[in-house]
Short mmCIF file of C-alpha atoms in Angstrom, two decimals:
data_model
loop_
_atom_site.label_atom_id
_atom_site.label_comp_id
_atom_site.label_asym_id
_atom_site.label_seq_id
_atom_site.Cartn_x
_atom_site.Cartn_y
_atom_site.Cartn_z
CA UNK A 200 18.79 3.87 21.50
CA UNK A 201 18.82 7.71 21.15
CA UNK A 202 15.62 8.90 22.87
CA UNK A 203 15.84 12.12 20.61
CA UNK A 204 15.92 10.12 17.11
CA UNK A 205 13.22 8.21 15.57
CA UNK A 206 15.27 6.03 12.87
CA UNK A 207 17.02 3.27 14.99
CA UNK A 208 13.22 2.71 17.05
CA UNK A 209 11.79 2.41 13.06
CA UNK A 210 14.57 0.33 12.16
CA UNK A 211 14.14 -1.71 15.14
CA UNK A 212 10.64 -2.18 14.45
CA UNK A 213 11.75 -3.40 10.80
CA UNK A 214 13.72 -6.16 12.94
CA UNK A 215 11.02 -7.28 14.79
CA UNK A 216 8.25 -7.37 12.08
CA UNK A 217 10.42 -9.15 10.49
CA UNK A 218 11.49 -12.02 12.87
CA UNK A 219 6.81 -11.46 13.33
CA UNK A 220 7.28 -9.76 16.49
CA UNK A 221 4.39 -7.79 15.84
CA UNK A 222 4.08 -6.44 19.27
CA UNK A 223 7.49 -5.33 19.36
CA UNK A 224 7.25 -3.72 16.04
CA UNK A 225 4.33 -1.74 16.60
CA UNK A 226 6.19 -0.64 20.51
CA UNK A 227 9.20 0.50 18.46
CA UNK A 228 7.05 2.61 15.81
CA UNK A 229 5.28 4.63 18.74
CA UNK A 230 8.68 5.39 20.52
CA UNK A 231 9.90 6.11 17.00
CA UNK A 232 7.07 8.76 16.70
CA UNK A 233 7.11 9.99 19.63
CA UNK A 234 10.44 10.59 19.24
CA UNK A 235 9.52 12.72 15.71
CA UNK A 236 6.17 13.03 15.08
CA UNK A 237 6.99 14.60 12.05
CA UNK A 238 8.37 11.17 10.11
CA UNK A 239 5.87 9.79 7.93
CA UNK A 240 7.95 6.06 7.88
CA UNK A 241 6.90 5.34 11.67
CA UNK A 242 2.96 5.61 10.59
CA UNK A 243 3.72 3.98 6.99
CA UNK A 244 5.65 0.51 9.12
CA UNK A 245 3.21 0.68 11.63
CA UNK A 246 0.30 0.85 9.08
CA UNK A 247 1.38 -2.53 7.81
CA UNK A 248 1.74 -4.19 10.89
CA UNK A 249 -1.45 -3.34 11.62
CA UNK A 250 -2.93 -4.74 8.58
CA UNK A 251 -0.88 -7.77 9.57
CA UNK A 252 -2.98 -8.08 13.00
CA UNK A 253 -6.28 -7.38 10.80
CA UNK A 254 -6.70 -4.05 12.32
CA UNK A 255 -7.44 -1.97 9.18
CA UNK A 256 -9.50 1.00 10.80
CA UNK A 257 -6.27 1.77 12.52
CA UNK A 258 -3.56 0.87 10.00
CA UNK A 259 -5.89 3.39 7.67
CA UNK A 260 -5.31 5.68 10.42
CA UNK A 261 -1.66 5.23 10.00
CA UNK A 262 -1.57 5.71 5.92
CA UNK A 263 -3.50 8.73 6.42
CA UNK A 264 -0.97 10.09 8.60
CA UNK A 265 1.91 9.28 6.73
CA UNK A 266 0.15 11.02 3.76
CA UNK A 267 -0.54 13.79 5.50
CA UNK A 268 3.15 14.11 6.62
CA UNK A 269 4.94 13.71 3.12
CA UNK A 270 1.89 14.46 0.82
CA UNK A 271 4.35 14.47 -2.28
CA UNK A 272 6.53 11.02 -1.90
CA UNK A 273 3.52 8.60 -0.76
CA UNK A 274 2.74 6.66 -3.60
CA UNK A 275 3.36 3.44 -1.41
CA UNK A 276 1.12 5.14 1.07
CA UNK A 277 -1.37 5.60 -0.73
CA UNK A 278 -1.17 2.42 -2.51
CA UNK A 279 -1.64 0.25 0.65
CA UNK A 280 -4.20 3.39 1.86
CA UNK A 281 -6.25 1.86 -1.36
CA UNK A 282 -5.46 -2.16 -0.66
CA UNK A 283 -6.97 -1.52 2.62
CA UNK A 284 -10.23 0.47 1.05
CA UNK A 285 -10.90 -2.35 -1.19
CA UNK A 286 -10.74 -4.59 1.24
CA UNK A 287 -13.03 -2.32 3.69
CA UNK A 288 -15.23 -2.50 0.08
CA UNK A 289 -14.72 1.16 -0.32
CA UNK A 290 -13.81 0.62 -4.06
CA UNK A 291 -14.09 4.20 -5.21
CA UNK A 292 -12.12 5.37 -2.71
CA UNK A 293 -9.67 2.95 -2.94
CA UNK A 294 -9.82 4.09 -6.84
CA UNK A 295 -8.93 7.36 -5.80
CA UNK A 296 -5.91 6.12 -3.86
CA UNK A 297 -4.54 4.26 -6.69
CA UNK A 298 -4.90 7.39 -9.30
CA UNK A 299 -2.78 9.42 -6.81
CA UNK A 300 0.32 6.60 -6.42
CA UNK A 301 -0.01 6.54 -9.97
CA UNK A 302 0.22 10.52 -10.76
CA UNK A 303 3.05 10.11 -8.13
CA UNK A 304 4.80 7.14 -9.21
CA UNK A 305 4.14 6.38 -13.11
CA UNK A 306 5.93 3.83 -13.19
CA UNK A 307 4.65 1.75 -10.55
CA UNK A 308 3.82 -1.38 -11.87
CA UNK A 309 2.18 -2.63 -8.32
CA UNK A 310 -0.29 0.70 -8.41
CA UNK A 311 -1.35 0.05 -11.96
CA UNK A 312 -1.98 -3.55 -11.35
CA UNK A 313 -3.87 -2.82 -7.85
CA UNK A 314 -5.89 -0.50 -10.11
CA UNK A 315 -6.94 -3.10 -12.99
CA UNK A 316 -8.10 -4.89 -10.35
CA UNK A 317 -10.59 -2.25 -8.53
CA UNK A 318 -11.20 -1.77 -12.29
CA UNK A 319 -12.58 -5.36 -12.35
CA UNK A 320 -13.86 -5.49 -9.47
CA UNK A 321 -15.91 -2.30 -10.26
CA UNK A 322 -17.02 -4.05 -13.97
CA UNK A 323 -14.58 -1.63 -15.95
CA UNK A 324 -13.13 -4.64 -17.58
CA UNK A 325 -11.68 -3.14 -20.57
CA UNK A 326 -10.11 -0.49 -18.37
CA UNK A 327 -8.56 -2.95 -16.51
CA UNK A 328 -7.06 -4.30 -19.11
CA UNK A 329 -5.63 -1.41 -20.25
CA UNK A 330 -3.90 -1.14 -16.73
CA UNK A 331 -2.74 -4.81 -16.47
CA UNK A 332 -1.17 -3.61 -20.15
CA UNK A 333 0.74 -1.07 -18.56
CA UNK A 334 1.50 -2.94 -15.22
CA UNK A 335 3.42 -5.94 -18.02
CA UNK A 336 4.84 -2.82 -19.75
CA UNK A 337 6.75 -1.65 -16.59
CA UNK A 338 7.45 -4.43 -15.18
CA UNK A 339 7.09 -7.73 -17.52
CA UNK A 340 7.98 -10.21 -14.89
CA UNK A 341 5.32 -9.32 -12.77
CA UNK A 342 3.35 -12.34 -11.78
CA UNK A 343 0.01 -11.14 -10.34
CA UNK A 344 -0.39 -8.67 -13.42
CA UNK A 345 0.29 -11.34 -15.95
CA UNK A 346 -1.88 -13.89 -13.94
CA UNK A 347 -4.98 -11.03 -13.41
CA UNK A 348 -4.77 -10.14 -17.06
CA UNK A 349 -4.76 -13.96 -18.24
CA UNK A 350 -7.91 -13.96 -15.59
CA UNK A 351 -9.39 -11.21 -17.36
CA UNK A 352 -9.25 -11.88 -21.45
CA UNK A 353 -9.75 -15.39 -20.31
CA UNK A 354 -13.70 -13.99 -18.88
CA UNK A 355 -13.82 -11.22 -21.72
CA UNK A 356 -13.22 -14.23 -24.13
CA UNK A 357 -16.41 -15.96 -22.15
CA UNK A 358 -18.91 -13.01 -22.94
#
């Protein structure tokens, strides 16, 4: 592979996550970094992989740098960036995260459903409803904003 480009090591990295060669994967996203340290996609793959292995400190590591590198066209970075919040139980921050991907991307069904759900999470209930709304809106086949909004009026109906 070309020493001097970083996209066949990402892509190659892509291959091996794929076929769970974690190790691999993660090997091909540093040699695709070092080969630009400038492309955000390198840190966004190897972000995930790391939240594969359950290393989130460092996959939040990896977000952060791929926001920091293309600031304007992360709304899947920053939606992941807030996954791995909420799961760290940083739910405002991971808030945060999701109001960005959404001012980015508005019409990202996944960041408005990963939203209703901090929203629940957090005891906003009818806000989250409002964002499951819009989730089904953009995307009506979606299957984890039609089952977390059945989940929802189903306990609103309970109170």
């Amino acid at each position: 592979l070309d020493s001097a480009n970083s996209w066949p090591h990402n892509n190659k990295g892509l291959v091996f996550n794929d076929l769970g060669k974690r190790e691999e994967a993660l090997r091909c996203y540093d040699r695709a970094i070092e080969a630009n340290p400038t492309n955000s996609w390198p840190y966004y793959n190897k972000g995930l992989v790391l939240n594969d292995l359950g290393k989130k400190e460092e996959a939040l590591a990896c977000y952060n740098k791929a926001i920091e590198l293309n600031p304007t066209n992360s709304h899947t970075y920053n939606n992941n960036k807030g996954n791995i919040l909420n799961d760290l139980g940083n739910k405002e921050e991971a808030l945060a995260c999701y109001n960005k991907a959404i001012e980015l991307a508005p019409t990202s069904s996944r960041a408005y459903n990963d939203k209703g759900v901090i929203l629940t999470d957090l005891g906003r209930k009818e806000d989250a409803l409002v964002c499951y709304d819009k989730a089904i809106e953009l995307d009506p086949a979606s299957v984890s904003a039609n089952e977390n909004r059945r989940v929802l009026v189903e306990s609103l109906e309970k109170e």
